[in-house]
Amino acid sequence: MSAPDEGRPAPALPPEQAAGAPAAEPDAPPAPEPEPEYRLSPLTMVTAPVRYLRSFVVPIVVALVAGGFDPWALGSSAAAVLSMLVVAFVNWRTVRYQVGAERLEIRRGLIGRSRRTIPLERIRGVDVTSTLLHRALGLAVVRVEAAAGGGAAEEGRLDAVAAAEAERLRRVLLHRRAVLGGAPAAEAAAPEADPGERPAADLPEAAADEVEYFRMPRAWYLYAMLSLGYLLTPFAALAALVGFVAQVLSDLDFDVDSEAATGAAEWLRDGGTSLLVTLLVGTLLLLVLLMPVFAVVSYSVNHWGFTLRRRDSALVTERGLFTRRSVTLEHRRIRGHALRDSPLERWRGAVRLRAIVTGLGDAAAAATLLPTGPRERVGEIVERALTPYRGGLVRHPPAARTRRLFRAVGPFAAAAAAALAAEVYWLAALLAAAALLGVPLGLDRYRALGHGYDGHQVSVRSGSLRREQAVLLRDAVIGWTWRQTLFQRRAGLATLQIAVGAGGGTYDAVDADFDESVAFAAGVTPAVLRPFLAGAGEDTAPDGPAASG
């Protein structure tokens, strides 16, 4: 059942009714009733001890090994495990949550009790995650992100509830938030299940209003080899392993025998050093050869089964092999999107897609709409799921190229000259080579600069090692700021900062022509900048984006 649209004009009344009683106003959506209190799933008594055990497994193992598995060590370890079970039982018995008409309340604690209240209108997102154990038991973790006072973050976490209940809870929270936030009537009147009448497992999935935009093909996992972060995975794993072994050895507190230390020193002196160096170099070479394999494996674990779909009035992403995470981004909070790539990704014509969303900041995990993939395919999905940018980009003046080259080459050239003057020729050669490599880097940074407006969206692009083209809705722009250094003023350049209440907060058009950037901003929000450009007059700026210099 849907409510009439508030924005449409009322139909004309028949003549016999026109002179009589006034027209009936459309019924507003009824205020939702508070739900009863609910507990977590009883299976939390299984998942909670496993979660606790991950933090105490090393101390327990160390205590058993150091104690020689004597009765005291076994008894203390058993007592620790039993205490985890007791805490899990108390947690299940004491945690309650209730969705009210205007707030979500989470109560917990037996002796020290806490009560967290989250206003529904402040909810920024509802994420659902499931580890491998949760999925085996049919459970999920619901994490509610909300804006707290002073711009801080507030979070409500329910670990764990039934998977069907987690999905129902997400729908209810987002629906009631939309109602309190003044959503359009058609959206606010979306059907909301009454948990007292219908089991969560029987709730409809609204398949007619769900569209799948993307399901990750197997070939896309190979793009992990273009990411430096994933290529360095084996080295990160080796560092974690060394740290773990060092922690265990430190906890066991081994005594080093003096005779053993003397023997090790003699072995190193008699040729053991060369063997250690050989083993170290061989290990590093093996890790280098395994970099692509580790990259693809770790990338697949994080992005396995990545899907992007529209559900109701939101975009939903799901991904993960062992831990499955579902992130919901409401369309009303999406203020644009960003395309990011690296030199290796550009070489293969690949790009990543992120949403620019209010309330999330620049959080990479939550804002990811598509992993690295072919630019053409990503563009097709942007065409379907978002609003593509259809304009061009204004190239920045040649003075910007000079500044990009100077920043990329100048520091290394100056350092090379200093090393040459100090007669440190090998260092001077290295720095000179770095200065030469800065030339193509500076030129690439200059070619990346650009900004434009297609009548509906603003776009800015910059960067080389991490190039980003941000596309912002015109209505998302809340301010303009021009910044000029002494050298920029002499060259007639400025950095135009576009302030938005989403994503990273500001997006920069670096080293743009100052006069052209002023005209550009005036073309986007003419009513706002007209009084500043006229200098004086009767016009006053209406409420809207602010301009500062």
Coordinates of C-alpha atoms in Angstrom, one line a residue:
M1 CA 0.0 0.0 0.0
S2 CA 1.5 3.3 -1.0
A3 CA 0.5 6.9 0.0
P4 CA -0.2 9.6 -2.6
D5 CA 2.6 11.8 -3.7
E6 CA 2.7 15.1 -1.8
G7 CA 4.3 17.0 -4.8
R8 CA 1.4 16.3 -7.2
P9 CA -1.5 18.8 -7.5
A10 CA -4.8 17.6 -6.1
P11 CA -7.3 16.4 -8.7
A12 CA -10.2 18.7 -9.6
L13 CA -13.4 18.3 -7.6
P14 CA -16.7 17.7 -9.3
P15 CA -18.9 20.9 -9.5
E16 CA -21.4 19.6 -6.9
Q17 CA -18.5 19.2 -4.4
A18 CA -16.6 22.4 -5.4
A19 CA -19.1 24.7 -3.6
G20 CA -19.5 22.4 -0.6
A21 CA -17.2 20.9 1.9
P22 CA -13.4 21.5 1.6
A23 CA -11.3 18.9 -0.2
A24 CA -10.1 16.1 1.9
E25 CA -6.4 16.1 2.6
P26 CA -4.5 12.9 1.8
D27 CA -3.8 10.7 4.9
A28 CA -0.3 11.1 6.3
P29 CA 1.6 7.9 7.0
P30 CA 0.7 6.7 10.5
A31 CA 3.4 7.1 13.2
P32 CA 5.1 3.7 13.8
E33 CA 4.4 2.1 17.1
P34 CA 7.3 1.0 19.4
E35 CA 8.3 -2.6 18.9
P36 CA 8.6 -5.0 21.9
E37 CA 12.0 -5.7 23.4
Y38 CA 14.1 -8.5 21.8
R39 CA 17.0 -10.5 23.0
L40 CA 20.0 -11.7 21.0
S41 CA 20.0 -15.2 19.5
P42 CA 20.6 -18.0 22.1
L43 CA 23.4 -19.1 19.8
T44 CA 25.4 -16.1 21.0
M45 CA 26.5 -18.4 23.8
V46 CA 28.5 -20.2 21.0
T47 CA 29.9 -17.2 19.1
A48 CA 30.8 -15.1 22.1
P49 CA 33.2 -17.6 23.7
V50 CA 34.9 -18.1 20.3
R51 CA 35.3 -14.3 20.0
Y52 CA 36.8 -14.1 23.5
L53 CA 39.1 -17.1 22.9
R54 CA 40.8 -15.4 19.9
S55 CA 42.1 -12.8 22.3
F56 CA 43.3 -15.2 25.0
V57 CA 44.4 -18.2 22.9
V58 CA 48.1 -17.2 23.0
P59 CA 48.2 -16.6 26.8
I60 CA 46.4 -19.9 27.4
V61 CA 48.8 -21.8 25.1
V62 CA 51.8 -20.2 26.7
A63 CA 50.5 -21.0 30.2
L64 CA 50.0 -24.6 29.3
V65 CA 53.4 -25.0 27.6
A66 CA 55.3 -23.0 30.3
G67 CA 53.5 -25.0 33.0
G68 CA 54.3 -28.3 31.5
F69 CA 50.6 -29.2 31.4
D70 CA 50.6 -29.7 35.1
P71 CA 47.3 -29.7 37.0
W72 CA 47.6 -26.1 38.0
A73 CA 48.1 -25.0 34.3
L74 CA 45.3 -27.2 33.1
G75 CA 42.9 -26.0 35.9
S76 CA 43.6 -22.3 35.3
S77 CA 43.1 -22.7 31.5
A78 CA 39.8 -24.6 32.2
A79 CA 38.7 -21.8 34.6
A80 CA 39.4 -19.2 31.9
V81 CA 37.4 -21.0 29.3
L82 CA 34.5 -21.6 31.8
S83 CA 34.5 -17.8 32.7
M84 CA 34.1 -17.1 28.9
L85 CA 31.0 -19.3 28.8
V86 CA 29.6 -17.6 31.9
V87 CA 30.2 -14.1 30.4
A88 CA 28.5 -15.3 27.2
F89 CA 25.5 -16.6 29.1
V90 CA 25.1 -13.3 31.1
N91 CA 25.5 -11.3 27.9
W92 CA 22.6 -13.3 26.3
R93 CA 20.4 -12.9 29.3
T94 CA 21.0 -9.2 29.8
V95 CA 21.2 -7.6 26.4
R96 CA 17.9 -6.2 25.1
Y97 CA 17.2 -4.0 22.1
Q98 CA 14.0 -2.1 21.2
V99 CA 13.1 0.0 18.1
G100 CA 10.9 2.8 19.3
A101 CA 9.0 5.4 17.4
E102 CA 12.0 7.8 17.5
R103 CA 15.0 5.9 18.9
L104 CA 16.8 2.6 19.2
E105 CA 17.6 1.5 22.7
I106 CA 20.2 -1.1 23.6
R107 CA 20.4 -2.3 27.2
R108 CA 23.1 -4.5 28.6
G109 CA 24.8 -5.5 31.9
L110 CA 24.0 -7.4 35.0
I111 CA 25.9 -5.5 37.7
G112 CA 27.1 -2.5 35.8
R113 CA 24.2 -1.7 33.5
S114 CA 24.3 0.5 30.5
R115 CA 21.6 1.9 28.3
R116 CA 22.5 3.3 24.9
T117 CA 19.9 5.4 23.1
I118 CA 20.4 6.3 19.4
P119 CA 17.9 8.7 17.8
L120 CA 16.7 7.2 14.6
E121 CA 17.0 10.4 12.7
R122 CA 20.8 10.4 13.4
I123 CA 21.4 7.0 11.9
R124 CA 23.9 7.2 9.1
G125 CA 24.1 3.5 8.1
V126 CA 23.1 0.0 9.1
D127 CA 25.7 -2.7 8.2
V128 CA 25.3 -6.4 8.5
T129 CA 28.3 -8.7 8.7
S130 CA 28.6 -12.4 9.1
T131 CA 31.8 -14.4 9.9
L132 CA 32.2 -18.0 8.8
L133 CA 31.0 -19.1 12.2
H134 CA 28.0 -16.8 12.1
R135 CA 27.0 -18.0 8.6
A136 CA 27.2 -21.6 9.7
L137 CA 24.9 -20.9 12.6
G138 CA 22.5 -18.6 10.6
L139 CA 23.5 -15.5 12.5
A140 CA 24.7 -12.0 11.7
V141 CA 26.1 -8.9 13.4
V142 CA 24.1 -5.6 13.0
R143 CA 26.2 -2.5 13.4
V144 CA 24.3 0.8 13.6
E145 CA 26.4 4.0 12.8
A146 CA 25.0 7.3 14.0
A147 CA 26.1 10.9 14.2
A148 CA 26.8 12.0 17.8
G149 CA 27.1 15.5 19.1
G150 CA 30.1 17.5 18.0
G151 CA 30.6 15.5 14.8
A152 CA 31.7 12.4 16.7
A153 CA 30.6 8.9 15.9
E154 CA 28.2 6.7 17.9
E155 CA 27.7 3.0 17.3
G156 CA 25.3 0.4 18.3
R157 CA 26.3 -3.2 17.9
L158 CA 24.2 -6.4 18.2
D159 CA 26.2 -9.6 18.1
A160 CA 24.5 -11.8 17.2
V161 CA 20.9 -12.0 15.9
A162 CA 19.3 -14.3 13.4
A163 CA 20.2 -13.5 9.8
A164 CA 16.5 -12.9 8.8
E165 CA 16.1 -10.7 11.9
A166 CA 19.2 -8.7 11.0
E167 CA 17.7 -7.9 7.5
R168 CA 14.4 -7.0 9.0
L169 CA 16.0 -4.8 11.6
R170 CA 17.9 -3.0 8.9
R171 CA 14.8 -2.3 6.9
V172 CA 12.9 -1.1 9.9
L173 CA 15.6 1.3 11.1
L174 CA 16.2 2.8 7.7
H175 CA 12.4 3.1 7.0
R176 CA 11.7 4.9 10.3
R177 CA 14.8 7.1 9.8
A178 CA 13.4 8.1 6.4
V179 CA 10.0 8.9 8.0
L180 CA 11.6 11.1 10.7
G181 CA 13.8 12.7 8.2
G182 CA 10.9 14.0 6.1
A183 CA 11.1 11.5 3.2
P184 CA 8.6 11.9 0.3
A185 CA 5.3 10.4 1.1
A186 CA 5.6 7.5 -1.3
E187 CA 8.9 6.5 0.3
A188 CA 7.9 7.2 3.8
A189 CA 4.8 5.0 3.4
A190 CA 6.8 2.0 2.4
P191 CA 5.4 -1.1 4.1
E192 CA 6.9 -1.9 7.4
A193 CA 6.5 -5.4 8.9
D194 CA 5.0 -5.7 12.3
P195 CA 7.3 -8.1 14.1
G196 CA 4.4 -9.0 16.5
E197 CA 2.3 -10.4 13.7
R198 CA 4.7 -11.8 11.2
P199 CA 7.9 -13.8 11.8
A200 CA 11.1 -12.2 10.4
A201 CA 11.7 -15.2 8.2
D202 CA 8.4 -14.6 6.4
L203 CA 9.1 -11.0 5.5
P204 CA 9.0 -10.3 1.7
E205 CA 12.3 -9.4 0.0
A206 CA 10.5 -6.9 -2.3
A207 CA 12.1 -8.7 -5.3
A208 CA 10.2 -6.4 -7.7
D209 CA 12.0 -3.4 -6.2
E210 CA 15.5 -5.0 -6.1
V211 CA 17.8 -4.7 -9.1
E212 CA 21.3 -6.3 -9.3
Y213 CA 23.7 -4.0 -11.1
F214 CA 26.9 -6.1 -10.7
R215 CA 28.2 -9.5 -9.6
M216 CA 32.0 -9.8 -9.7
P217 CA 33.3 -12.0 -12.5
R218 CA 36.2 -14.3 -11.7
A219 CA 38.5 -12.5 -14.1
W220 CA 38.3 -9.3 -11.9
Y221 CA 40.2 -11.0 -9.1
L222 CA 43.4 -10.9 -11.2
Y223 CA 43.3 -7.1 -11.0
A224 CA 44.7 -7.5 -7.5
M225 CA 48.2 -7.8 -9.1
L226 CA 47.9 -4.1 -10.0
S227 CA 47.5 -3.0 -6.4
L228 CA 50.7 -2.3 -4.5
G229 CA 49.0 -2.8 -1.2
Y230 CA 47.9 -6.4 -2.1
L231 CA 51.3 -7.2 -3.7
L232 CA 53.0 -6.5 -0.4
T233 CA 50.7 -9.0 1.4
P234 CA 53.5 -11.7 1.8
F235 CA 55.8 -9.3 3.5
A236 CA 53.0 -8.2 5.9
A237 CA 52.3 -11.8 6.6
L238 CA 56.0 -12.5 7.3
A239 CA 56.2 -9.5 9.7
A240 CA 53.1 -10.7 11.5
L241 CA 54.5 -14.2 11.9
V242 CA 57.8 -12.9 13.2
G243 CA 56.0 -10.7 15.7
F244 CA 53.9 -13.6 16.8
V245 CA 56.9 -15.9 17.4
A246 CA 58.7 -13.1 19.2
Q247 CA 55.7 -12.6 21.5
V248 CA 55.5 -16.3 22.3
L249 CA 59.2 -16.5 23.0
S250 CA 59.0 -13.4 25.2
D251 CA 56.1 -14.8 27.2
L252 CA 57.8 -18.2 27.6
D253 CA 60.9 -16.3 28.9
F254 CA 63.5 -18.8 27.7
D255 CA 66.9 -18.6 29.4
V256 CA 69.8 -18.5 26.9
D257 CA 72.6 -20.8 27.8
S258 CA 76.0 -19.2 27.7
E259 CA 77.6 -22.3 26.1
A260 CA 74.9 -22.3 23.4
A261 CA 75.5 -18.6 22.7
T262 CA 79.2 -19.2 22.4
G263 CA 78.7 -22.1 20.0
A264 CA 76.4 -19.9 17.8
A265 CA 79.0 -17.2 17.7
E266 CA 81.6 -19.6 16.6
W267 CA 79.3 -21.1 13.9
L268 CA 78.7 -17.7 12.5
R269 CA 82.4 -16.9 12.4
D270 CA 83.2 -20.2 10.6
G271 CA 80.8 -19.6 7.7
G272 CA 77.4 -19.5 9.2
T273 CA 76.9 -15.8 8.2
S274 CA 77.1 -16.6 4.5
L275 CA 74.5 -19.4 5.0
L276 CA 72.1 -17.0 6.8
V277 CA 72.5 -14.3 4.1
T278 CA 71.8 -16.9 1.5
L279 CA 68.7 -18.1 3.3
L280 CA 67.6 -14.5 3.8
V281 CA 68.1 -13.6 0.1
G282 CA 66.4 -16.8 -1.0
T283 CA 63.4 -16.1 1.3
L284 CA 63.0 -12.6 -0.1
L285 CA 63.2 -13.9 -3.7
L286 CA 60.6 -16.5 -2.9
L287 CA 58.3 -13.8 -1.4
V288 CA 58.8 -11.6 -4.5
L289 CA 57.8 -14.6 -6.7
L290 CA 54.8 -15.3 -4.5
M291 CA 53.6 -11.6 -4.5
P292 CA 51.1 -12.1 -7.3
V293 CA 49.7 -15.3 -5.8
F294 CA 49.3 -13.7 -2.3
A295 CA 47.8 -10.6 -3.9
V296 CA 45.1 -12.5 -5.7
V297 CA 44.3 -14.8 -2.7
S298 CA 44.0 -11.9 -0.2
Y299 CA 42.1 -9.8 -2.7
S300 CA 39.7 -12.7 -3.3
V301 CA 39.2 -13.2 0.5
N302 CA 38.2 -9.6 0.9
H303 CA 36.1 -9.2 -2.3
W304 CA 34.7 -12.7 -2.9
G305 CA 31.3 -12.6 -4.4
F306 CA 31.2 -8.8 -4.6
T307 CA 27.7 -7.6 -5.6
L308 CA 26.1 -4.3 -6.1
R309 CA 22.3 -4.0 -6.1
R310 CA 19.5 -1.5 -5.5
R311 CA 17.2 -2.5 -2.7
D312 CA 14.2 -0.2 -2.0
S313 CA 15.8 3.4 -2.0
A314 CA 19.4 2.4 -1.3
L315 CA 22.4 0.8 -2.9
V316 CA 23.6 -2.4 -1.1
T317 CA 27.1 -3.9 -1.5
E318 CA 28.0 -7.3 -0.2
R319 CA 31.4 -9.0 -0.2
G320 CA 33.8 -11.3 1.6
L321 CA 34.7 -15.0 1.7
F322 CA 35.1 -15.8 5.4
T323 CA 33.5 -12.6 6.8
R324 CA 30.6 -11.5 4.7
R325 CA 29.8 -7.8 5.0
S326 CA 26.7 -6.0 3.7
V327 CA 26.7 -2.2 3.5
T328 CA 23.6 -0.1 2.8
L329 CA 24.0 3.4 1.3
E330 CA 20.8 5.4 1.0
H331 CA 20.4 7.3 -2.3
R332 CA 19.5 10.5 -0.4
R333 CA 23.0 10.4 1.2
I334 CA 24.9 9.8 -2.0
R335 CA 26.2 13.1 -3.1
G336 CA 28.4 12.0 -5.9
H337 CA 31.1 9.4 -6.8
A338 CA 34.8 9.1 -7.4
L339 CA 36.9 7.2 -9.8
R340 CA 40.3 6.2 -8.6
D341 CA 43.3 4.5 -10.2
S342 CA 47.0 4.0 -9.9
P343 CA 49.7 4.0 -12.7
L344 CA 49.5 0.2 -13.0
E345 CA 45.7 0.3 -13.1
R346 CA 45.7 3.1 -15.8
W347 CA 48.2 1.0 -17.8
R348 CA 45.6 -1.8 -17.9
G349 CA 42.6 0.6 -18.3
A350 CA 41.2 -0.2 -14.9
V351 CA 39.5 2.0 -12.3
R352 CA 37.8 1.8 -8.9
L353 CA 34.4 3.3 -8.0
R354 CA 33.6 4.9 -4.6
A355 CA 30.5 6.7 -3.4
I356 CA 30.7 10.2 -1.9
V357 CA 28.3 9.8 1.0
T358 CA 27.3 12.0 3.8
G359 CA 28.1 10.7 7.3
L360 CA 30.8 8.2 6.2
G361 CA 33.7 10.6 5.7
D362 CA 36.4 9.1 3.5
A363 CA 36.0 5.5 4.9
A364 CA 37.2 3.3 2.0
A365 CA 35.6 0.0 3.0
A366 CA 32.0 1.4 3.5
A367 CA 32.1 3.7 0.5
T368 CA 33.4 1.2 -2.1
L369 CA 30.8 0.6 -4.8
L370 CA 33.0 -1.4 -7.2
P371 CA 36.4 -3.0 -6.9
T372 CA 39.1 -2.5 -9.6
G373 CA 37.7 -3.4 -13.0
P374 CA 37.7 -2.3 -16.7
R375 CA 36.9 1.4 -17.1
E376 CA 34.3 0.7 -19.7
R377 CA 32.4 -1.8 -17.5
V378 CA 32.6 0.6 -14.5
G379 CA 31.2 3.4 -16.7
E380 CA 28.2 1.2 -17.7
I381 CA 27.4 0.5 -14.0
V382 CA 27.7 4.2 -13.2
E383 CA 25.2 4.9 -16.0
R384 CA 22.7 2.5 -14.4
A385 CA 23.2 3.0 -10.7
L386 CA 24.3 6.6 -10.4
T387 CA 24.4 9.8 -12.5
P388 CA 27.3 9.8 -14.9
Y389 CA 29.3 13.0 -15.7
R390 CA 28.6 14.1 -19.3
G391 CA 30.8 17.2 -19.5
G392 CA 34.5 17.8 -20.3
L393 CA 37.3 19.1 -18.1
V394 CA 39.0 22.4 -18.4
R395 CA 42.8 22.1 -18.8
H396 CA 44.9 24.1 -16.4
P397 CA 47.3 26.7 -17.7
P398 CA 51.0 26.0 -18.6
A399 CA 52.0 27.7 -15.3
A400 CA 50.5 24.7 -13.5
R401 CA 52.8 22.4 -15.5
T402 CA 55.8 24.4 -14.4
R403 CA 54.8 24.1 -10.8
R404 CA 54.2 20.3 -11.1
L405 CA 57.6 19.8 -12.7
F406 CA 59.3 22.0 -10.1
R407 CA 57.8 20.0 -7.2
A408 CA 58.6 16.7 -8.7
V409 CA 62.2 17.5 -9.8
G410 CA 63.4 20.5 -7.8
P411 CA 63.9 18.8 -4.3
F412 CA 65.9 15.9 -5.8
A413 CA 68.0 18.1 -8.1
A414 CA 68.9 20.4 -5.2
A415 CA 69.8 17.4 -3.0
A416 CA 71.9 16.0 -5.9
A417 CA 73.8 19.3 -6.2
A418 CA 74.5 19.3 -2.5
A419 CA 75.8 15.7 -2.6
L420 CA 78.0 16.5 -5.6
A421 CA 79.4 19.5 -3.8
A422 CA 80.2 17.3 -0.8
E423 CA 81.9 14.8 -3.2
V424 CA 79.4 12.0 -2.3
Y425 CA 79.2 10.9 -5.8
W426 CA 77.2 7.7 -5.4
L427 CA 74.5 9.6 -3.5
A428 CA 74.5 12.4 -6.1
A429 CA 74.0 9.8 -8.9
L430 CA 71.0 8.3 -7.1
L431 CA 69.4 11.7 -6.4
A432 CA 70.0 12.8 -10.0
A433 CA 68.3 9.6 -11.3
A434 CA 65.3 10.4 -9.0
A435 CA 65.2 13.9 -10.4
L436 CA 65.1 12.5 -13.9
L437 CA 62.2 10.2 -13.0
G438 CA 60.4 13.2 -11.6
V439 CA 60.0 14.7 -15.1
P440 CA 57.5 12.1 -16.4
L441 CA 55.8 12.2 -13.0
G442 CA 55.4 15.9 -13.1
L443 CA 54.0 15.9 -16.6
D444 CA 51.6 13.1 -15.7
R445 CA 50.4 15.1 -12.7
Y446 CA 49.8 18.1 -14.9
R447 CA 47.9 16.1 -17.5
A448 CA 45.6 14.9 -14.7
L449 CA 44.6 18.4 -13.6
G450 CA 41.1 19.5 -14.7
H451 CA 37.7 20.6 -13.6
G452 CA 34.3 21.0 -15.3
Y453 CA 30.5 21.3 -15.0
D454 CA 27.9 19.6 -17.1
G455 CA 24.9 21.6 -15.8
H456 CA 24.1 19.1 -13.1
Q457 CA 27.3 17.9 -11.6
V458 CA 30.8 19.3 -10.9
S459 CA 33.9 17.3 -11.5
V460 CA 37.5 17.8 -10.4
R461 CA 40.5 15.6 -11.2
S462 CA 44.1 15.5 -9.9
G463 CA 46.9 13.1 -8.9
S464 CA 49.2 10.6 -10.5
L465 CA 50.3 7.9 -8.1
R466 CA 46.7 7.9 -6.9
R467 CA 44.6 9.8 -9.4
E468 CA 41.0 10.7 -8.5
Q469 CA 38.2 12.2 -10.5
A470 CA 35.4 13.3 -8.2
V471 CA 31.9 13.9 -9.5
L472 CA 29.7 16.0 -7.2
L473 CA 26.0 16.9 -7.4
R474 CA 25.5 20.6 -7.8
D475 CA 23.2 20.6 -4.8
A476 CA 26.0 19.0 -2.7
V477 CA 28.2 22.1 -3.0
I478 CA 28.1 24.1 0.2
G479 CA 31.0 26.5 -0.3
W480 CA 33.9 27.7 -2.4
T481 CA 37.3 28.6 -1.1
W482 CA 40.2 30.0 -3.1
R483 CA 43.7 29.5 -1.7
Q484 CA 46.8 31.2 -3.1
T485 CA 50.5 30.9 -2.1
L486 CA 52.9 33.7 -2.9
F487 CA 54.1 31.8 -6.0
Q488 CA 50.6 31.0 -7.1
R489 CA 49.6 34.7 -6.9
R490 CA 52.6 35.6 -9.1
A491 CA 51.6 33.0 -11.7
G492 CA 47.9 33.9 -11.6
L493 CA 46.9 30.5 -10.2
A494 CA 44.8 29.4 -7.3
T495 CA 43.6 26.2 -5.7
L496 CA 39.8 26.1 -5.8
Q497 CA 38.4 24.1 -2.9
I498 CA 34.9 22.8 -3.4
A499 CA 33.3 22.1 0.0
V500 CA 30.6 19.4 0.3
G501 CA 29.0 17.8 3.3
A502 CA 30.1 14.3 2.3
G503 CA 33.2 12.2 1.5
G504 CA 36.5 13.9 2.3
G505 CA 34.8 17.3 2.9
T506 CA 36.6 19.2 0.2
Y507 CA 37.7 18.5 -3.4
D508 CA 40.4 20.6 -4.9
A509 CA 41.0 22.0 -8.4
V510 CA 44.8 22.4 -8.0
D511 CA 46.6 25.3 -9.7
A512 CA 43.6 26.5 -11.7
D513 CA 43.7 29.9 -13.5
F514 CA 42.3 32.3 -10.9
D515 CA 40.0 34.3 -13.1
E516 CA 38.7 31.3 -14.9
S517 CA 38.0 29.5 -11.6
V518 CA 36.0 32.4 -10.4
A519 CA 33.9 32.4 -13.6
F520 CA 33.6 28.6 -13.3
A521 CA 32.2 28.8 -9.7
A522 CA 29.9 31.6 -10.8
G523 CA 28.5 29.4 -13.5
V524 CA 27.8 26.7 -11.0
T525 CA 26.1 28.8 -8.3
P526 CA 25.5 32.2 -10.0
A527 CA 23.1 33.5 -7.4
V528 CA 25.7 33.0 -4.6
L529 CA 28.6 34.7 -6.3
R530 CA 26.8 37.5 -8.1
P531 CA 27.0 39.9 -5.2
F532 CA 30.7 39.3 -4.8
L533 CA 31.4 39.7 -8.5
A534 CA 29.3 42.9 -8.8
G535 CA 31.1 44.4 -5.8
A536 CA 28.0 46.3 -4.7
G537 CA 24.3 46.4 -5.5
E538 CA 20.8 45.6 -4.3
D539 CA 21.1 41.9 -4.8
T540 CA 21.7 39.9 -1.7
A541 CA 22.9 36.4 -1.6
P542 CA 20.3 33.8 -0.8
D543 CA 20.9 30.9 1.5
G544 CA 23.2 28.5 -0.2
P545 CA 26.9 27.7 -0.7
A546 CA 29.3 30.2 0.7
A547 CA 32.3 31.7 -1.1
S548 CA 35.5 32.7 0.7
G549 CA 38.9 33.7 -0.5

